[in-house]
Amino acid sequence: MNAITVIAGNISVLRRSDVDTDQIIPKQFLKRVERTGFGQYLFYDWAKEPGWDLDPNPILVTGRNFGCGSSREHAPWALEDFGFKAIVSPSFADIFYSNCTKIGLLPVILPEEEVEALMGETSARVDLEEQVVSFGGREVRFETDPEIRRRLLAGLDDVGITMQRGEEITAYERERERSGPVTTAL
Amino acid sequence: MPKTLLDKIWEAHEVAPGLLYIDLHLVHEVTSPQAFDALRLAGRTLRRPDRTLATADHNVPTDGSNRAAQIRDQLSRVQVETLERNCREFGVPLYSIGSERQGIVHVIGPELGVTQPGMTIVCGDSHTATHGALGALAFGIGTSEVEHVLATQTLQQQKPKAMRISYGGELGFGVTAKDLILGTIGRIGVEGGVGYAIEYAGPAIESLSMEGRMTVCNMTIEGGGRAGMIAPDETTFRWLDGRPAAPAPVPREGWTELRTDEGASFDSEVEIDASALSPQVTWGTTPGMVAPVSGAVPEPASEGEERALVYMDLEPGTPIEGIELDRVFIGSCTNSRIGDLRAAARVVEGRRVSERVSAMVVPGSQQVKAQAEAEGLDEVFRRAGFDWRSAGCSMCLGMNPDTLEPGERCASTSNRNFEGRQGRGGRSHLVSPEMAAAAAVAGRFVDIREWEVAA
């Protein structure tokens, strides 16, 4: 995963709330076993609507509860592959938010009125180190969980980090793992 | 200090702050191939195959095909074959297409007894909350996290906030677990549970069957909550007793301690009068856009609702009972268990599916299918004109050939009515199995409370 510090550039606006992952990447594209190449299918059905206009800018600004529905990581993969590096919204669905942070696509939560103001701009600058979004001559703070922020700033591989804690996990298994039948005994 | 059920399970699984041990990892073909690839690429092994279980469900045709090689859709075939190869290579127990234990991952976990009270359970699927019905902490994860669990049997995870939804009173005649959860989502909204693990409690929950409890927990994610849970009780213990992976005898005493202590505090508490709920029907494109069957399509209150009405081709003020249907789907991890099929069969017994409707029943697992056939339910459905299928996720999301055509309107027992969810341009209305069955016969929605069951 690439390290994130500053994401700056033009913004794309998707003025809709409760955008579900079925819209972001429809089911027929989940059959692929690869991890790349999903950007071309982003918002596959909506992109056919007249008046649809969404450029692959670094920053996507959108409505509440973005990424609700299915846990498909294909949704963040598609958004990232399309060109977005940060997504700004008043709120995100839990699993989607978590999935974004795992692949280095930065979810930024701002108050609704700030998102509304940002939608009227053409560009912005998101600084993860300072946790500030700058646009139209203003600076708006945002919060990120300190541990998630640390990992994003350093571009760390979660699996690699946890594997270094193998002894702790082994100790847990030795002392506290629940007893009883396991799947291989079926 | 008094603890919540969430506190108890969380504390028992903390390897260290922020690192949670996972007792059971369920795997299916859609969200796992990239995770297995990443393991291979990094030369990593799968830490605990004995705490991992896989099945093929999202992609499988329901036409009775019993080998991956028979799947006509090439991409689907490759995905199921990839799962089979990955499970062989990494030693994961697998019930693939053709196995008598194959089925929807959230149906087979409890059915085999691998889902147990007090466990932490994850799966690359948002409906993993289903397993919380047995008193487990269960939630959906993405593919990167699937890889993390495969490699380490743990997850980096912050503890969610705790919400309790307490239901006073009892559900009325004809009102089911599905109506209870749809009504709840209508009340708290599709974002109401974001950031929370939700515990469902109260007399109306205690009276529910195990299947009903799974229906409730299953749809927690549609209200934004990642995990839903219900304290285990005698209903849970009796249900698990004798299942292949369940301890024998079930440890009643230890499991009974898995309940929220008197006086424990929640970050949020919601109270709902279960006795005031009616059978529910969704009219829009989120599960929160829902109305009582006796009601009407409302005036849109937001841009999203306006858009939904256009997509659904519905006018405000239209009585719900006036909505005519083309298709009926009884199935999905929400409502495809034996109890669901029995309830639907009782409604259609001795009746015929309307001429304007094409209706199908997709059992949640091969074991549910076998049980239903042993009870003659398949014959009840067939005689009524339903298509009786093989187990899988099927038209809940239409990754297999079971899909809606553009413009078709469907009464569905599944969990999502998103645009295009069941097929591009398709229009989905979420209902209980009983309501879906009655709608199939009538060709439109009817109030199940006024239905006369054949003697």
XYZ file of C-alpha atoms in Angstrom:
641
model
C 0.000 0.000 0.000
C 1.289 3.453 -0.899
C 1.834 5.957 1.906
C -0.636 8.872 1.999
C 0.280 12.343 3.205
C -1.312 14.982 0.999
C -3.946 14.529 -1.690
C -4.571 17.659 -3.718
C -6.340 18.447 -6.960
C -9.717 18.758 -8.609
C -12.834 17.332 -7.067
C -15.669 15.286 -8.518
C -19.124 15.691 -6.997
C -21.690 12.924 -6.612
C -24.659 14.571 -4.961
C -26.470 11.470 -3.722
C -26.968 9.894 -0.300
C -26.991 6.215 0.689
C -24.934 5.242 -2.358
C -24.703 1.465 -2.009
C -21.890 -0.777 -3.169
C -24.224 -2.440 -5.676
C -24.248 0.899 -7.552
C -20.498 1.461 -7.135
C -19.720 -1.910 -8.682
C -22.606 -4.167 -9.805
C -22.609 -7.886 -9.076
C -21.674 -9.116 -12.542
C -18.163 -7.719 -12.074
C -17.585 -9.530 -8.787
C -17.014 -12.729 -10.695
C -13.500 -11.688 -11.586
C -10.812 -13.322 -9.460
C -8.289 -10.521 -10.089
C -7.793 -7.485 -7.901
C -7.192 -4.913 -10.633
C -9.090 -3.428 -13.561
C -12.385 -2.594 -11.809
C -12.292 1.148 -12.558
C -13.867 0.760 -15.999
C -17.007 -0.716 -14.360
C -17.415 1.988 -11.694
C -21.071 3.118 -11.375
C -21.732 0.926 -14.399
C -25.502 1.515 -14.631
C -25.624 5.071 -13.335
C -22.926 6.087 -15.817
C -25.444 5.364 -18.596
C -27.932 7.927 -17.261
C -28.229 11.164 -19.251
C -26.343 13.988 -17.574
C -23.992 11.679 -15.689
C -20.678 13.444 -15.259
C -17.979 12.074 -12.987
C -14.360 12.715 -13.842
C -11.468 10.687 -12.447
C -10.188 13.465 -10.199
C -8.139 12.805 -7.042
C -11.019 13.734 -4.702
C -14.631 12.508 -4.702
C -17.171 14.497 -2.661
C -20.458 12.783 -1.959
C -23.559 12.457 0.255
C -24.269 10.665 3.530
C -23.839 6.958 4.245
C -21.597 6.372 1.244
C -20.737 2.712 0.561
C -23.663 1.116 2.387
C -24.680 -2.457 1.675
C -22.402 -5.301 0.739
C -18.873 -5.828 2.103
C -17.388 -6.125 -1.406
C -13.908 -4.611 -1.401
C -14.362 -4.464 -5.157
C -16.111 -1.132 -4.492
C -13.028 0.656 -3.081
C -10.895 -1.174 -5.666
C -13.067 0.273 -8.448
C -13.042 3.804 -6.999
C -9.281 3.725 -6.588
C -8.640 2.188 -9.983
C -10.858 4.858 -11.550
C -8.570 7.525 -10.106
C -9.957 8.654 -6.748
C -7.479 8.920 -3.891
C -9.724 10.457 -1.239
C -13.480 10.418 -0.649
C -15.132 13.169 1.380
C -18.593 12.561 2.866
C -20.618 13.406 5.990
C -20.630 9.663 6.812
C -19.573 6.264 5.519
C -20.866 2.741 6.027
C -18.662 0.847 8.525
C -17.361 -1.976 6.349
C -16.749 0.300 3.369
C -14.785 2.748 5.518
C -12.632 -0.029 6.871
C -12.067 -1.499 3.398
C -10.916 1.885 2.067
C -8.310 2.267 4.799
C -6.940 -1.198 4.013
C -6.113 -0.248 0.422
C -4.962 3.333 0.957
C -8.067 5.090 -0.345
C -8.592 7.881 2.192
C -12.127 8.321 3.587
C -12.619 11.802 5.069
C -15.610 12.666 7.264
C -16.621 16.332 7.335
C -19.752 17.973 8.764
C -22.665 18.043 6.317
C -22.508 21.836 5.792
C -18.768 21.657 5.012
C -19.371 18.889 2.471
C -22.081 21.058 0.954
C -19.636 23.992 0.731
C -16.933 21.790 -0.742
C -19.351 20.623 -3.447
C -19.373 24.224 -4.701
C -15.596 24.266 -5.224
C -13.492 22.862 -8.039
C -10.405 21.788 -6.107
C -9.227 20.952 -2.610
C -6.255 19.741 -0.618
C -6.507 16.929 1.950
C -3.634 16.739 4.435
C -3.690 13.529 6.481
C -0.697 14.499 8.618
C -2.439 17.677 9.792
C -5.964 16.210 9.390
C -7.128 19.263 7.497
C -9.094 19.765 4.280
C -8.337 23.113 2.582
C -10.659 24.654 -0.008
C -11.819 28.121 -1.006
C -9.342 29.770 1.340
C -10.550 27.836 4.405
C -9.270 24.966 6.474
C -11.567 22.361 7.977
C -10.316 19.750 10.449
C -11.245 16.084 10.283
C -10.597 13.144 12.598
C -9.074 9.789 11.791
C -8.469 6.970 14.259
C -4.800 7.416 15.352
C -3.839 3.829 14.539
C -5.466 3.927 11.099
C -3.819 7.286 10.426
C -0.391 5.979 11.436
C -0.728 3.025 9.072
C -1.948 5.150 6.167
C 0.825 7.725 6.628
C 3.453 4.988 6.593
C 1.750 2.823 3.962
C 2.049 -0.200 6.256
C 0.952 -3.734 5.402
C -1.466 -4.805 8.151
C -0.891 -8.521 7.657
C 2.876 -8.117 7.903
C 2.547 -6.106 11.116
C 0.272 -8.629 12.806
C 2.443 -11.544 11.708
C 5.252 -10.022 13.715
C 3.011 -10.546 16.751
C 2.784 -14.303 16.198
C 3.988 -15.054 19.724
C 1.165 -13.077 21.305
C -1.340 -14.926 19.156
C 0.219 -18.267 20.033
C 0.060 -17.360 23.721
C -3.634 -16.505 23.354
C -4.274 -19.828 21.650
C -2.368 -21.704 24.359
C -4.083 -20.036 27.281
C -7.491 -18.824 26.216
C -8.626 -20.454 22.980
C -12.098 -21.935 23.332
C -12.274 -25.701 23.402
C -14.550 -27.861 21.359
C -14.963 -29.252 17.877
C -13.376 -27.539 14.899
C -14.275 -27.426 11.225
C -11.738 -30.022 10.119
C -13.442 -32.580 12.389
C -16.714 -32.371 10.470
C -19.079 -3.392 36.729
C -22.058 -4.831 34.853
C -21.158 -5.875 31.313
C -22.989 -6.138 28.015
C -22.958 -9.313 25.950
C -20.664 -7.438 23.556
C -18.237 -6.585 26.405
C -18.046 -10.215 27.479
C -17.332 -11.643 24.049
C -14.943 -8.820 23.175
C -12.874 -9.211 26.335
C -12.633 -12.965 25.910
C -11.111 -12.464 22.455
C -8.699 -9.592 22.902
C -5.209 -10.860 22.157
C -4.119 -7.309 22.908
C -5.956 -3.996 22.663
C -7.078 -3.581 19.067
C -6.270 -7.163 18.086
C -9.238 -9.534 18.168
C -8.989 -13.335 17.983
C -11.382 -14.959 15.505
C -12.942 -18.307 16.438
C -14.536 -19.026 13.088
C -13.795 -17.723 9.598
C -16.384 -18.522 6.949
C -15.305 -18.261 3.327
C -17.114 -18.168 -0.020
C -16.038 -17.918 -3.634
C -16.608 -14.210 -4.349
C -14.603 -12.345 -1.719
C -11.774 -14.853 -1.169
C -9.766 -15.434 -4.399
C -7.735 -12.226 -4.117
C -7.025 -12.987 -0.450
C -5.698 -16.466 -1.213
C -3.633 -14.974 -4.061
C -2.086 -12.465 -1.679
C -1.138 -15.257 0.741
C 0.497 -17.182 -2.059
C 2.312 -14.120 -3.356
C 3.793 -13.372 0.064
C 4.586 -17.022 0.746
C 2.295 -17.054 3.784
C 0.410 -20.008 5.191
C -3.145 -20.240 6.486
C -2.827 -20.182 10.270
C -5.899 -22.184 11.336
C -7.643 -24.230 8.637
C -9.506 -25.941 11.491
C -11.198 -22.625 12.341
C -12.046 -21.954 8.695
C -14.946 -23.307 6.634
C -15.808 -22.644 3.003
C -18.787 -23.113 0.723
C -19.832 -22.019 -2.768
C -23.043 -20.015 -2.690
C -23.131 -16.662 -4.520
C -22.422 -17.964 -8.007
C -23.904 -21.420 -8.062
C -26.712 -22.146 -10.495
C -29.831 -23.497 -8.773
C -30.742 -25.828 -11.635
C -29.401 -28.953 -9.962
C -25.880 -28.742 -11.419
C -23.666 -30.680 -9.029
C -20.148 -30.068 -10.259
C -18.271 -26.851 -10.939
C -17.580 -28.078 -14.477
C -21.336 -27.947 -15.182
C -21.584 -24.207 -14.507
C -22.245 -22.662 -17.918
C -21.228 -19.094 -17.087
C -17.483 -19.168 -17.585
C -16.584 -16.528 -14.995
C -18.777 -18.167 -12.359
C -17.266 -21.547 -13.134
C -13.737 -20.202 -12.803
C -14.603 -18.556 -9.494
C -16.023 -21.755 -7.986
C -13.119 -23.810 -9.363
C -10.694 -21.260 -7.916
C -12.313 -21.682 -4.493
C -12.001 -25.458 -4.784
C -8.330 -25.198 -5.744
C -7.541 -22.685 -2.973
C -9.244 -24.822 -0.323
C -7.309 -27.900 -1.455
C -4.019 -26.026 -1.455
C -4.509 -24.422 1.966
C -6.340 -27.326 3.623
C -9.673 -25.560 4.191
C -12.755 -27.762 4.670
C -15.103 -26.984 1.780
C -18.695 -27.801 0.878
C -18.761 -26.919 -2.779
C -21.474 -27.365 -5.368
C -22.625 -30.994 -5.278
C -21.964 -31.492 -1.555
C -24.986 -32.432 0.540
C -23.826 -29.794 3.042
C -23.444 -26.985 0.475
C -25.567 -23.900 0.922
C -25.613 -20.214 1.737
C -22.732 -19.614 4.112
C -24.996 -17.999 6.729
C -27.409 -20.907 6.576
C -24.890 -23.742 6.824
C -22.843 -22.275 9.721
C -25.661 -22.504 12.252
C -27.068 -25.627 10.597
C -23.806 -27.553 11.109
C -23.407 -26.161 14.613
C -20.051 -24.507 13.819
C -21.739 -21.234 14.829
C -21.898 -21.213 18.632
C -22.643 -18.802 21.473
C -19.763 -16.614 22.599
C -17.759 -16.969 19.392
C -16.201 -14.298 17.236
C -17.175 -15.055 13.637
C -16.231 -13.224 10.448
C -16.843 -13.723 6.741
C -16.257 -11.655 3.633
C -19.961 -10.914 3.491
C -22.034 -8.186 5.120
C -24.780 -10.568 6.242
C -22.410 -12.332 8.643
C -24.363 -10.636 11.441
C -26.836 -13.516 10.983
C -24.704 -15.695 13.274
C -25.183 -13.220 16.110
C -28.632 -14.767 16.553
C -26.896 -17.573 18.468
C -25.144 -15.179 20.833
C -21.961 -14.725 18.808
C -20.180 -11.536 17.779
C -20.305 -11.884 14.016
C -19.637 -9.301 11.335
C -18.733 -8.848 7.692
C -15.245 -7.960 6.473
C -13.598 -7.030 3.176
C -11.092 -9.070 1.207
C -8.012 -7.432 2.777
C -9.358 -8.452 6.170
C -10.121 -11.951 4.856
C -6.449 -12.201 3.980
C -5.547 -10.919 7.459
C -7.663 -13.573 9.176
C -6.418 -16.354 6.907
C -2.832 -15.454 7.796
C -3.174 -14.575 11.491
C -6.608 -15.762 12.782
C -7.002 -12.246 14.165
C -8.336 -8.870 13.070
C -7.148 -5.366 13.843
C -10.385 -4.019 15.141
C -11.673 -1.206 17.296
C -14.521 -2.123 19.593
C -17.866 -0.904 18.202
C -20.260 1.136 20.307
C -23.117 -0.805 21.896
C -26.785 -0.263 21.033
C -29.703 -2.164 22.507
C -33.049 -2.335 20.786
C -35.693 -3.548 23.226
C -39.024 -4.781 21.954
C -41.969 -4.480 24.296
C -45.084 -6.566 23.744
C -45.515 -9.476 21.359
C -45.807 -9.600 17.584
C -49.388 -9.757 16.398
C -50.969 -12.496 14.286
C -49.351 -12.684 10.846
C -46.470 -10.398 11.839
C -43.077 -12.073 11.561
C -39.415 -11.575 12.415
C -38.966 -10.060 8.938
C -41.617 -7.444 9.651
C -40.000 -6.718 13.000
C -36.609 -5.976 11.443
C -38.035 -4.082 8.454
C -40.114 -1.983 10.835
C -37.007 -1.392 12.953
C -34.955 -0.213 9.981
C -37.845 2.037 8.957
C -37.640 3.540 12.430
C -33.851 3.927 12.968
C -33.023 4.512 9.284
C -30.417 2.849 7.072
C -27.680 4.782 8.843
C -29.024 4.451 12.390
C -26.740 1.584 13.367
C -23.474 2.849 11.867
C -20.652 2.365 14.370
C -22.680 0.022 16.585
C -23.041 -3.612 17.453
C -26.759 -4.013 18.096
C -28.219 -6.296 20.741
C -31.873 -7.207 20.192
C -33.780 -7.892 23.403
C -37.205 -8.094 24.983
C -40.161 -10.488 25.055
C -40.812 -10.326 21.306
C -37.228 -11.462 20.634
C -37.324 -14.201 23.274
C -40.495 -15.617 21.687
C -38.896 -15.877 18.241
C -37.724 -19.195 16.820
C -34.029 -19.576 16.033
C -34.830 -18.992 12.370
C -36.682 -15.802 13.204
C -33.780 -14.549 15.288
C -31.429 -15.184 12.369
C -33.718 -13.153 10.101
C -33.545 -10.241 12.540
C -29.761 -10.302 13.038
C -29.205 -10.885 9.312
C -30.615 -7.503 8.364
C -28.689 -5.522 10.994
C -26.373 -4.268 8.248
C -29.363 -2.780 6.385
C -29.751 -0.466 9.376
C -26.035 0.320 9.217
C -24.962 -1.934 12.113
C -22.087 -4.270 11.433
C -23.042 -6.837 14.085
C -26.401 -7.865 15.540
C -26.738 -10.202 18.478
C -29.238 -11.967 20.715
C -28.414 -13.539 24.094
C -28.485 -17.343 23.897
C -31.252 -19.099 25.827
C -33.074 -22.411 25.945
C -34.289 -21.897 22.349
C -30.644 -21.576 21.244
C -29.449 -24.579 23.230
C -32.239 -26.846 22.017
C -31.601 -25.740 18.451
C -27.868 -26.517 18.630
C -28.225 -29.774 20.524
C -27.159 -32.685 18.336
C -25.783 -30.652 15.429
C -22.586 -32.116 13.913
C -20.080 -29.534 15.210
C -21.875 -28.586 18.433
C -20.419 -29.822 21.723
C -22.366 -32.744 23.185
C -23.980 -32.117 25.509
C -24.248 -28.388 24.875
C -22.627 -26.474 27.783
C -25.833 -24.791 28.999
C -24.271 -23.391 32.123
C -21.350 -21.610 30.467
C -23.469 -20.329 27.619
C -26.156 -19.021 29.962
C -23.629 -16.514 31.313
C -23.503 -14.947 27.849
C -26.055 -12.245 28.509
C -26.015 -8.566 29.313
C -25.805 -7.982 33.067
C -28.532 -6.094 34.873
C -27.595 -2.422 34.892
C -25.032 -2.610 32.070
C -24.937 0.592 30.078
C -25.277 1.008 26.319
C -24.124 3.891 24.149
C -27.613 3.995 22.679
C -30.965 2.480 23.663
C -34.016 2.204 21.423
C -37.452 0.949 22.451
C -39.958 -0.388 19.999
C -43.486 -1.635 20.659
C -43.574 -4.968 18.813
C -47.330 -5.277 19.237
C -47.831 -2.138 17.127
C -46.009 -3.577 14.071
C -47.875 -4.688 10.935
C -46.681 -6.802 8.012
C -44.188 -4.605 6.138
C -43.494 -4.004 2.434
C -40.635 -1.877 1.092
C -41.641 0.556 -1.639
C -38.276 2.171 -2.472
C -34.630 1.408 -3.114
C -33.300 1.184 0.439
C -34.628 -1.205 3.109
C -35.581 1.847 5.180
C -38.180 2.901 2.580
C -40.869 0.692 4.037
C -44.582 0.866 4.828
C -47.233 -1.300 6.491
C -49.108 -3.451 3.982
C -52.301 -1.602 4.902
C -50.638 1.713 4.046
C -49.750 3.529 0.843
C -46.683 4.704 -1.039
C -45.744 7.944 0.746
C -45.020 11.400 -0.624
C -41.267 11.610 -1.225
C -39.490 13.476 1.566
C -36.049 13.735 -0.032
C -34.263 13.695 -3.385
C -33.347 10.080 -2.696
C -36.988 9.132 -2.199
C -38.034 11.002 -5.350
C -35.415 9.111 -7.282
C -36.552 5.844 -5.700
C -40.172 6.386 -6.758
C -39.115 7.049 -10.348
C -36.965 3.916 -10.360
C -39.754 1.865 -8.783
C -42.367 3.386 -11.122
C -44.698 4.140 -8.213
C -46.970 7.103 -7.511
C -47.365 8.533 -4.008
C -50.705 7.511 -2.524
C -50.851 4.141 -4.290
C -52.150 1.566 -1.790
C -49.490 -1.083 -1.119
C -52.150 -3.738 -1.735
C -52.691 -2.279 -5.192
C -49.122 -3.030 -6.329
C -49.118 -5.851 -8.897
C -46.204 -8.257 -9.278
C -44.414 -10.187 -12.016
C -42.079 -12.309 -9.927
C -41.808 -13.802 -6.450
C -38.558 -14.970 -4.871
C -38.546 -16.986 -1.660
C -34.963 -17.541 -0.562
C -31.703 -15.827 0.562
C -29.738 -15.852 3.828
C -32.566 -13.800 5.331
C -35.467 -16.197 4.739
C -34.620 -19.620 3.279
C -34.515 -21.853 6.331
C -36.900 -24.708 6.936
C -39.147 -22.596 9.163
C -39.459 -19.997 6.414
C -40.375 -22.623 3.825
C -42.925 -24.257 6.118
C -44.577 -20.895 6.728
C -44.707 -20.078 3.010
C -45.976 -23.563 2.103
C -48.834 -23.215 4.592
C -49.976 -20.090 2.772
C -49.919 -21.609 -0.726
C -51.241 -25.060 0.166
C -54.113 -25.851 -2.161
C -53.748 -22.600 -4.131
C -52.311 -21.601 -7.502
C -49.737 -18.960 -8.326
C -51.353 -16.100 -10.234
C -51.088 -16.324 -14.027
C -49.248 -13.011 -14.146
C -46.556 -14.195 -11.714
C -43.487 -16.363 -12.083
C -42.480 -17.647 -8.638
C -39.522 -19.559 -7.283
C -38.375 -21.101 -4.016
C -34.648 -21.462 -3.395
C -33.811 -23.360 -0.185
C -30.885 -21.938 1.772
C -28.936 -25.162 1.850
C -29.013 -28.672 0.446
C -29.959 -29.856 3.924
C -32.912 -27.478 4.063
C -33.884 -28.722 0.605
C -33.685 -32.365 1.699
C -35.692 -31.663 4.852
C -38.351 -29.774 2.895
C -38.619 -32.625 0.408
C -38.917 -35.154 3.241
C -41.872 -33.118 4.523
C -43.436 -32.850 1.068
C -43.100 -29.061 0.924
C -41.552 -29.241 -2.534
C -44.768 -30.869 -3.753
C -46.902 -28.174 -2.133
C -44.886 -25.507 -3.916
C -44.764 -27.356 -7.246
C -48.491 -28.075 -7.263
C -49.098 -24.392 -6.663
C -46.916 -23.545 -9.658
C -43.684 -22.505 -7.947
C -40.328 -23.404 -9.411
C -38.489 -25.557 -6.793
C -34.742 -24.942 -7.010
C -31.411 -26.037 -5.572
C -29.555 -24.163 -2.811
C -27.674 -20.882 -3.229
C -27.867 -17.097 -2.951
C -29.704 -17.026 -6.280
C -31.895 -14.021 -7.035
C -31.021 -12.175 -3.831
C -28.199 -10.674 -5.865
C -28.434 -12.402 -9.229
C -24.825 -13.438 -9.674
C -26.120 -16.726 -11.052
C -28.658 -16.940 -13.912
C -31.621 -16.185 -11.579
C -32.279 -12.502 -12.273
C -35.090 -10.040 -12.894
C -35.585 -8.583 -16.356
C -35.621 -4.794 -16.686
C -38.915 -3.401 -15.407
C -40.019 -6.597 -13.675
C -41.494 -6.154 -10.206
C -40.683 -8.727 -7.563
C -41.863 -9.604 -4.058
C -38.710 -10.923 -2.453
C -37.868 -12.413 0.936
C -34.277 -11.202 0.561
C -32.570 -8.257 2.249
C -31.802 -5.564 -0.333
C -34.024 -3.591 -2.667
C -31.181 -1.503 -4.109
C -31.450 -0.417 -7.745
C -30.595 -3.341 -9.999
C -29.809 -5.637 -7.082
C -31.864 -8.552 -8.421
C -31.198 -7.738 -12.058
C -30.620 -4.552 -14.015
C -33.775 -2.431 -14.019
C -35.599 -4.865 -11.724
C -37.852 -3.555 -8.950
C -37.676 -5.332 -5.604
C -40.100 -5.220 -2.687
C -38.865 -6.858 0.515
C -41.393 -8.889 2.504
C -41.738 -11.931 4.786
C -42.027 -15.459 3.325
C -45.743 -15.527 4.206
C -46.364 -12.201 2.485
C -44.343 -13.303 -0.568
C -46.299 -16.546 -0.814
C -49.650 -14.783 -0.589
C -48.512 -12.199 -3.151
C -47.571 -14.989 -5.551
C -51.115 -16.374 -5.371
C -52.902 -13.033 -5.526
C -50.613 -11.425 -8.120
C -50.403 -8.360 -5.889
C -49.620 -7.613 -2.256
C -52.267 -8.724 0.201
C -52.481 -8.417 3.964
C -51.505 -11.844 5.262
C -53.583 -11.228 8.378
C -56.689 -11.620 6.224
C -55.492 -14.755 4.433
C -57.507 -17.914 4.854
C -55.283 -20.942 5.154
C -56.704 -24.056 3.451
C -58.139 -26.476 5.998
